[in-house]
mmCIF file of C-alpha atoms in Angstrom:
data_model
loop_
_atom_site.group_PDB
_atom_site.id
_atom_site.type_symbol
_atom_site.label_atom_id
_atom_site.label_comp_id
_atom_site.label_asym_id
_atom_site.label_seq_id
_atom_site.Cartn_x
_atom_site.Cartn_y
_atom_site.Cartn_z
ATOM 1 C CA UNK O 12 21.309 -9.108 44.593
ATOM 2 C CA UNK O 13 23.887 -7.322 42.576
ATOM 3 C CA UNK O 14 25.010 -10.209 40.503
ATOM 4 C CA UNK O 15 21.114 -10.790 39.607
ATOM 5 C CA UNK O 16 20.487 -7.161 38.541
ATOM 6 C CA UNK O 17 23.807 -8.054 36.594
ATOM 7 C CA UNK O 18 22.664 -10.688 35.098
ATOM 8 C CA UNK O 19 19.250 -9.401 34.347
ATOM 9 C CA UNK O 20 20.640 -6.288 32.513
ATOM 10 C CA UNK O 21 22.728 -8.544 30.922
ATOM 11 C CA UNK O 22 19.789 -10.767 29.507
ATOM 12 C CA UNK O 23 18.224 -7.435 28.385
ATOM 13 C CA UNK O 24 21.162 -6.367 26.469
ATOM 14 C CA UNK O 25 21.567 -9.400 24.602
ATOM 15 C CA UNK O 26 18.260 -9.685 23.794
ATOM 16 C CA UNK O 27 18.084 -6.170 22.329
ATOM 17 C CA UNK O 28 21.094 -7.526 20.263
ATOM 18 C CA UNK O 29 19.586 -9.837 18.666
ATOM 19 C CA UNK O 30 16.700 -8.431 18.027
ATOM 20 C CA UNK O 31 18.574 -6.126 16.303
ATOM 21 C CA UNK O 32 20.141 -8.461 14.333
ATOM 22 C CA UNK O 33 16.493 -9.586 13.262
ATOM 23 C CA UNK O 34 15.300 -5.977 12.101
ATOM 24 C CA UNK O 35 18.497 -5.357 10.223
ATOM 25 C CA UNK O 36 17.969 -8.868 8.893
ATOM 26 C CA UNK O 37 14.556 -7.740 7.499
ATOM 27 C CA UNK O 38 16.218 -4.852 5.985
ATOM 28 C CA UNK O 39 18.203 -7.395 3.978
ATOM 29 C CA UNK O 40 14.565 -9.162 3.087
ATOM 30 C CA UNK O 41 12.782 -5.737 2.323
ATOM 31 C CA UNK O 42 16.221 -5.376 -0.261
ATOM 32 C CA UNK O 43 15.006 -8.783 -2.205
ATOM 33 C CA UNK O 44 11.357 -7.440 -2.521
ATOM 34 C CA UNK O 45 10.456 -5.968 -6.161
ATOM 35 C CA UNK O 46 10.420 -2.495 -5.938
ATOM 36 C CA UNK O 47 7.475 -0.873 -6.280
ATOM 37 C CA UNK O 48 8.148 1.508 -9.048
ATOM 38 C CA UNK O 49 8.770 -1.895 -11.258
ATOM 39 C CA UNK O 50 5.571 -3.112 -10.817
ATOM 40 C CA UNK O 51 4.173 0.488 -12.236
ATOM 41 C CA UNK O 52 6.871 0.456 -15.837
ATOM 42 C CA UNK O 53 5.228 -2.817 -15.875
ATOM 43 C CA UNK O 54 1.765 -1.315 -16.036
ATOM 44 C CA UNK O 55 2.469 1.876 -18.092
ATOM 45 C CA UNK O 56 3.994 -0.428 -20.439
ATOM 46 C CA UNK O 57 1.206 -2.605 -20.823
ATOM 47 C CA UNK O 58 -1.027 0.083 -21.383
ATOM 48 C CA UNK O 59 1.453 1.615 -24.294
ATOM 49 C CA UNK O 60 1.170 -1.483 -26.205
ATOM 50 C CA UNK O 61 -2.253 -2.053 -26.030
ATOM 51 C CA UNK O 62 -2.187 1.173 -27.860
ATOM 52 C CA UNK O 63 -0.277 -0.052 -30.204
ATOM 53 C CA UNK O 64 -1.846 -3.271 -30.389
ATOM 54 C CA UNK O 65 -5.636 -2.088 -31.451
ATOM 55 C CA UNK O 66 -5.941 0.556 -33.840
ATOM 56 C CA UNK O 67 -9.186 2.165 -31.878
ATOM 57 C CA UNK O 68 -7.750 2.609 -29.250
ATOM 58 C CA UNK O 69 -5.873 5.998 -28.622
ATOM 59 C CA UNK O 70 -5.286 5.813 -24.819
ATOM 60 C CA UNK O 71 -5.366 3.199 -22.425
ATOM 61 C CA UNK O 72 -5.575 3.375 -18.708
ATOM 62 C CA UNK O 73 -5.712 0.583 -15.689
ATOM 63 C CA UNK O 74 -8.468 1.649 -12.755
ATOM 64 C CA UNK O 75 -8.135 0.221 -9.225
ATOM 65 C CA UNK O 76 -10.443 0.495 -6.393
ATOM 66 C CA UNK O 77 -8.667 0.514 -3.539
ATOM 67 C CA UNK O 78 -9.913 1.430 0.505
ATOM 68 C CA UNK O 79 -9.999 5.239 -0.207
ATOM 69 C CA UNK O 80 -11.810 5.011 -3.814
ATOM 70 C CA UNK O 81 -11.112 4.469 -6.734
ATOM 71 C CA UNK O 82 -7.363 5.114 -9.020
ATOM 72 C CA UNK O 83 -5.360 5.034 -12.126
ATOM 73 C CA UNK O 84 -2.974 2.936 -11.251
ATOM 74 C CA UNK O 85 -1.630 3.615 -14.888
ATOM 75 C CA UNK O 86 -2.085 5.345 -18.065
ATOM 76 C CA UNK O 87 -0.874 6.361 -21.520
ATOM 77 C CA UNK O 88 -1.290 10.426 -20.890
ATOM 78 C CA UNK O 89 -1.824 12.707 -18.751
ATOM 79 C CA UNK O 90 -5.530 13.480 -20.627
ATOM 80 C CA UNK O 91 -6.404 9.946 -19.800
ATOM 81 C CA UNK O 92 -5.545 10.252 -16.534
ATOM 82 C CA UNK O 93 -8.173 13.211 -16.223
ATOM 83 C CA UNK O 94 -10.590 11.689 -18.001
ATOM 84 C CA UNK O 95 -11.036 9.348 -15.332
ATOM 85 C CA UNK O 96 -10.451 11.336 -12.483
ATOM 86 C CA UNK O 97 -13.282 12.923 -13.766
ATOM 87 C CA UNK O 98 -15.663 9.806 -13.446
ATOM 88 C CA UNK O 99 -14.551 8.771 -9.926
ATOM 89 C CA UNK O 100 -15.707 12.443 -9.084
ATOM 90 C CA UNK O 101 -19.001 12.487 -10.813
ATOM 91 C CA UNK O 102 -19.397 9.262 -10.061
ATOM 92 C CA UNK O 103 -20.184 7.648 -13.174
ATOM 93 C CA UNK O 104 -18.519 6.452 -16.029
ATOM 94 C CA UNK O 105 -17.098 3.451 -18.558
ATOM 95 C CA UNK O 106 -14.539 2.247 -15.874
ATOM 96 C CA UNK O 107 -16.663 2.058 -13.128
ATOM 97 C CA UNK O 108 -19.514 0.616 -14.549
ATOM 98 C CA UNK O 109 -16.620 -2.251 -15.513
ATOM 99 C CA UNK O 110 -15.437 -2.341 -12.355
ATOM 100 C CA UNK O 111 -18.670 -1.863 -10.797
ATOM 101 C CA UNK O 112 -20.199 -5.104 -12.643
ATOM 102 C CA UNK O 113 -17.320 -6.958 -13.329
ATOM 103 C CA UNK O 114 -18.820 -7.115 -16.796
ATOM 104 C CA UNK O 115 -17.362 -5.528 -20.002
ATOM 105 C CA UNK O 116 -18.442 -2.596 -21.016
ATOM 106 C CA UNK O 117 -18.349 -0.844 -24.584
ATOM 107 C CA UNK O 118 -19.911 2.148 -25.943
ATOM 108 C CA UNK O 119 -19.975 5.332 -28.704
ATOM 109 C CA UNK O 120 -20.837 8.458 -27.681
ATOM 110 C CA UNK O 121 -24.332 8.273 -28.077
ATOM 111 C CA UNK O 122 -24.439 5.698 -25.814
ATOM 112 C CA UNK O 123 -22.104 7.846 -23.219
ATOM 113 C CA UNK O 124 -24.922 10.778 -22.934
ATOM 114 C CA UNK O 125 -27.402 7.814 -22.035
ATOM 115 C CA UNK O 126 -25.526 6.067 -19.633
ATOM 116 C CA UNK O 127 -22.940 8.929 -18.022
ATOM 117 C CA UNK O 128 -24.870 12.174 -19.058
ATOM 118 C CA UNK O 129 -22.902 13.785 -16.451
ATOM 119 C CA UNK O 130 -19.501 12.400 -17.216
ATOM 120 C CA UNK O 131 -20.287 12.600 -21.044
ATOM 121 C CA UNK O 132 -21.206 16.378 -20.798
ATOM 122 C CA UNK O 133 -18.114 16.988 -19.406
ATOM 123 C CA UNK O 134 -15.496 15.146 -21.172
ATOM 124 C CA UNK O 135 -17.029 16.352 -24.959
ATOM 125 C CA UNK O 136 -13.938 18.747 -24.768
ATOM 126 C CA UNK O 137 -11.377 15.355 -24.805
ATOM 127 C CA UNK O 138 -12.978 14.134 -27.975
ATOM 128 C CA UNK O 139 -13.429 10.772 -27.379
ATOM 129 C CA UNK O 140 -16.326 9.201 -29.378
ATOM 130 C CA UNK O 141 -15.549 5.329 -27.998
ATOM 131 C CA UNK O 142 -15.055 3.567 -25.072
ATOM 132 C CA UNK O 143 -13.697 -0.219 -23.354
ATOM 133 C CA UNK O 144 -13.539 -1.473 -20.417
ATOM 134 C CA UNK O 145 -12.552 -4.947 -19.826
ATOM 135 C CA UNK O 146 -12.508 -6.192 -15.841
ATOM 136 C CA UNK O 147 -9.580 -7.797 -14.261
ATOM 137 C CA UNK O 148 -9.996 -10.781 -12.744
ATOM 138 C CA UNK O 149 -7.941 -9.749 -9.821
ATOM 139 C CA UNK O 150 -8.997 -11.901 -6.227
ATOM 140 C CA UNK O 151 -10.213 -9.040 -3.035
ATOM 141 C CA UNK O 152 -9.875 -6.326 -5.578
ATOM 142 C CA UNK O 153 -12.303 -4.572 -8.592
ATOM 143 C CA UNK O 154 -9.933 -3.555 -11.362
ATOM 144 C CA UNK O 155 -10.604 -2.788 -15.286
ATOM 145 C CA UNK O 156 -8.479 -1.766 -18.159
ATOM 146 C CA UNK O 157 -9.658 1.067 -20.158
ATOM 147 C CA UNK O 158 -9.181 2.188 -23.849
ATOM 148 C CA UNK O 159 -10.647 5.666 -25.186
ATOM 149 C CA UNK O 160 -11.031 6.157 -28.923
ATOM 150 C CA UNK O 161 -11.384 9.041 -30.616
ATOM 151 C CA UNK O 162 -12.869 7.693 -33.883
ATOM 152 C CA UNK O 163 -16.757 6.524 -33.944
ATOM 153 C CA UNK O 164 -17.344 2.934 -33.003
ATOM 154 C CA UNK O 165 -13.628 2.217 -32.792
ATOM 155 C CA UNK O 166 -13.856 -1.232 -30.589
ATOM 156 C CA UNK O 167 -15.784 -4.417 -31.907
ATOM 157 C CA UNK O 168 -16.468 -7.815 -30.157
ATOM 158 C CA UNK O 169 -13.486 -9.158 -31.423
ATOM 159 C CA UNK O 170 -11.088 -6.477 -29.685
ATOM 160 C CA UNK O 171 -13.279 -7.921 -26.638
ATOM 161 C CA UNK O 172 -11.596 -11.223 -27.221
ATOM 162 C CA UNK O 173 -8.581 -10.381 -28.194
ATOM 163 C CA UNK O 174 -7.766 -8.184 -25.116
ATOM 164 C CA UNK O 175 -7.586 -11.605 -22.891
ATOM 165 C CA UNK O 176 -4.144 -11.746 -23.023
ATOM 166 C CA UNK O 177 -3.694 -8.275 -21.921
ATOM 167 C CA UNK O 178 -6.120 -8.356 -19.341
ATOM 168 C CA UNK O 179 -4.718 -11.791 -17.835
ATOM 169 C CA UNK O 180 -1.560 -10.061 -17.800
ATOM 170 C CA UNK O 181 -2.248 -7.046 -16.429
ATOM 171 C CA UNK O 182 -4.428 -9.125 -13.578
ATOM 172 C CA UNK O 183 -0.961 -10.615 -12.708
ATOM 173 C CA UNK O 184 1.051 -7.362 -11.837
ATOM 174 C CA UNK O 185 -1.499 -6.434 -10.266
ATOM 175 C CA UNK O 186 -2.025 -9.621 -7.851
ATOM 176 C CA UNK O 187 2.137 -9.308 -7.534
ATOM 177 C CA UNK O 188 2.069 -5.996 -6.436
ATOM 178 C CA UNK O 189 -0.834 -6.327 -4.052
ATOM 179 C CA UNK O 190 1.674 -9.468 -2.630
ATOM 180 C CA UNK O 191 4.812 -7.617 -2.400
ATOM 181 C CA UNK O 192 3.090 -4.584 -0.821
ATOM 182 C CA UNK O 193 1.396 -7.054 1.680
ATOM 183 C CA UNK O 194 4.692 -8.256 2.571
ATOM 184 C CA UNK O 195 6.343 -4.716 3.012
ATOM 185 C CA UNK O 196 3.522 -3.779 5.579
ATOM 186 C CA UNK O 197 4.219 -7.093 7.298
ATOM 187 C CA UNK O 198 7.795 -6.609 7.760
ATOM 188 C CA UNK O 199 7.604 -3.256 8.391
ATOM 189 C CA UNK O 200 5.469 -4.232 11.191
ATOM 190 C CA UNK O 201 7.527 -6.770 12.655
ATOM 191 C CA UNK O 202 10.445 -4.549 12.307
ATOM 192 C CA UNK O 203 8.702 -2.149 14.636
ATOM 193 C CA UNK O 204 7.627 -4.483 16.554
ATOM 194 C CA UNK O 205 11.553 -5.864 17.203
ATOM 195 C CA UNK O 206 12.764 -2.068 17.768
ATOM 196 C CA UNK O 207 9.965 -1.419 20.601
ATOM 197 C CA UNK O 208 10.465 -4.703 22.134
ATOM 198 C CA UNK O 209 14.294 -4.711 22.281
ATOM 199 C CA UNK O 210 13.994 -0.667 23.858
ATOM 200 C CA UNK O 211 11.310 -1.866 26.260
ATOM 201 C CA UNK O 212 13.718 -4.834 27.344
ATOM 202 C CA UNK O 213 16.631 -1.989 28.007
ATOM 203 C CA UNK O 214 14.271 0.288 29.867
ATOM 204 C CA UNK O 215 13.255 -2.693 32.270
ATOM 205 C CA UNK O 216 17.127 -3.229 32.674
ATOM 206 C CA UNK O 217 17.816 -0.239 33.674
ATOM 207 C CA UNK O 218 14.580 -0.309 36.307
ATOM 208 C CA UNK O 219 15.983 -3.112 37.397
ATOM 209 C CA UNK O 220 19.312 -1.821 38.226
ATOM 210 C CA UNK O 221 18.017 1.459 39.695
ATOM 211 C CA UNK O 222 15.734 0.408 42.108
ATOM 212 C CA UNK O 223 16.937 -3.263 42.562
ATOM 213 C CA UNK O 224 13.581 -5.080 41.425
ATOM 214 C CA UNK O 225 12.783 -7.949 39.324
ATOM 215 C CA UNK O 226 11.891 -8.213 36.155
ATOM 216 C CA UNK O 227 8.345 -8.151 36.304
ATOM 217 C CA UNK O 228 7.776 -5.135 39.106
ATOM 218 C CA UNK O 229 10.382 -3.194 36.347
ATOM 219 C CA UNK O 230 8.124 -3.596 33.581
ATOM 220 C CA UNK O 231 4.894 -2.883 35.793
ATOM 221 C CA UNK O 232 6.847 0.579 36.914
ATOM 222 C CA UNK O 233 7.636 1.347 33.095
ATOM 223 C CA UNK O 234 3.895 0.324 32.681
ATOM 224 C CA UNK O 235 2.363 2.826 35.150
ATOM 225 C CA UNK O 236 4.200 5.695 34.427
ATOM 226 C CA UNK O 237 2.991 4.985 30.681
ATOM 227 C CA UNK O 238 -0.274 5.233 31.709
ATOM 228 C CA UNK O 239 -0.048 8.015 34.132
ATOM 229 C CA UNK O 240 1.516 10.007 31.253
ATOM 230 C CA UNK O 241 -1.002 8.879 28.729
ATOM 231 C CA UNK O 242 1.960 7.853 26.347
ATOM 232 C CA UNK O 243 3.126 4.262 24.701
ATOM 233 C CA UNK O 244 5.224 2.060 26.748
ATOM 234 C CA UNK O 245 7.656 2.492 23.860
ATOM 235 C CA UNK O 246 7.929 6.091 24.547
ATOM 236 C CA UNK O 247 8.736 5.529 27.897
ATOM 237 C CA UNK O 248 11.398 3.000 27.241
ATOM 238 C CA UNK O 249 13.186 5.307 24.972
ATOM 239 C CA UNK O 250 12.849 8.414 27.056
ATOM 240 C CA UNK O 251 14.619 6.028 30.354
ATOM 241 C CA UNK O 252 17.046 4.716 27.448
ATOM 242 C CA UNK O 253 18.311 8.168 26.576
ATOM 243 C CA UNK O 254 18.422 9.739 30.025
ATOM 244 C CA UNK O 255 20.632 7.029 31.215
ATOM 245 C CA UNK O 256 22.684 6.986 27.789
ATOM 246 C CA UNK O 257 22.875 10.870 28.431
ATOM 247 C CA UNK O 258 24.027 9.961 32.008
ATOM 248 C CA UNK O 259 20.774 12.418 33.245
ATOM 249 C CA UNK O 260 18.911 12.073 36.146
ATOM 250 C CA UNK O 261 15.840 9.544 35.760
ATOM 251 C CA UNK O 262 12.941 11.283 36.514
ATOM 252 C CA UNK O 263 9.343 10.417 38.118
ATOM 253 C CA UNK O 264 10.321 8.343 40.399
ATOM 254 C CA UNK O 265 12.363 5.645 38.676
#
């Protein structure tokens, strides 16, 4: 019996190893990932040129709907960014209608108190007299880019057209950083996943070697104290790990 509760430990120990090895290995992988903050310069960039690009157009903003509601994922100035906070709280608004519709949408002023009385009323302050919003063809996701003009009539059909290119692009940072932040999540998971399943392994080692039982009554004794105590098995496991690492007693009956 000895040399099996040897060898058992044993088993768990190298297998918490290695899956060590794995989680630091997705460290490495998490490294190789764009960073996040790139994917935003990318944005805010694109939104500075298309300011420079169309002489209307005196900020420029990118809204996303996400889970929680709609955000500006980027945008020229703080004043934009107000601007449409200010429509995802009313409610209403040249964005949201875009992303709402998945249509274009372009406007003057007058047209604003018809549409978005609410959201017109409010923002008269900010000056703005024209408005386009141009939907990104982004897949599982509404998105539109937004420019705000503070001259009358300041966008025509042909900015319409000519914004493609911008749009397209924008679509694409947008689809890579709705990739790369799937991919974080997913590591992250397994990662956690690794950590509780190699501390789970040395709990049931220890069991093992404490009370002299297999492998499967040592994980069914980790089990029912876990549910007697209303707490994850991975709690557990780490409270047996550090009691023996502490060289404490084991207590409640382990």
């Amino acid at each position: 019996m000895p040399d099996e509760i040897h060898l058992h430990t044993l088993t768990s120990a190298v297998e918490a190893v290695h899956a060590d090895a794995v989680a630091v290995s997705l460290d490495s992988v998490l490294e190789l990932l764009e960073p996040e903050d790139e994917t935003d310069v990318a944005l805010h960039t694109l939104c500075r040129r298309v300011v420079q690009t169309f002489p209307g157009a005196a900020m420029a903003g990118i809204t996303v709907v996400r889970a929680t509601g709609p955000v500006t994922v980027a945008a020229t100035s703080d004043e934009l960014a107000a601007l449409e906070e200010l429509q995802y709280r009313l409610g209403e608004g040249p964005a949201l209608d875009a992303v709402r519709s998945g249509e274009t949408v372009r406007a003057d002023r007058a047209a604003a108190h018809e549409r978005w009385p609410a959201y017109a009323a409010s923002s008269e302050p900010a000056g703005v007299h024209s408005y386009l919003s141009v939907p990104l063809p982004v897949a599982e996701q509404s998105a539109a880019l937004n420019l705000y003009g503070l001259l009358p009539h300041a966008f025509h059909r042909m900015d319409e057209s000519a914004l493609e290119l911008y749009v397209e692009a924008a679509a694409v940072a947008l689809r890579n950083a709705r990739r790369y932040s799937e991919a974080r999540n997913l590591i992250e998971q397994l990662r956690i996943a690794l950590r509780s399943r190699a501390v789970i392994d040395q709990a049931k080692g220890i069991v093992m070697a404490l009370r002299g039982l297999d492998a499967e009554t040592a994980f069914d004794v980790l089990v029912t104290r876990s549910q007697r105590e209303n707490v994850k098995l991975r709690v557990v496991a780490e409270r047996v790990v550090a009691a023996v690492s502490a060289r404490t007693t084991v207590h409640n009956g382990l």
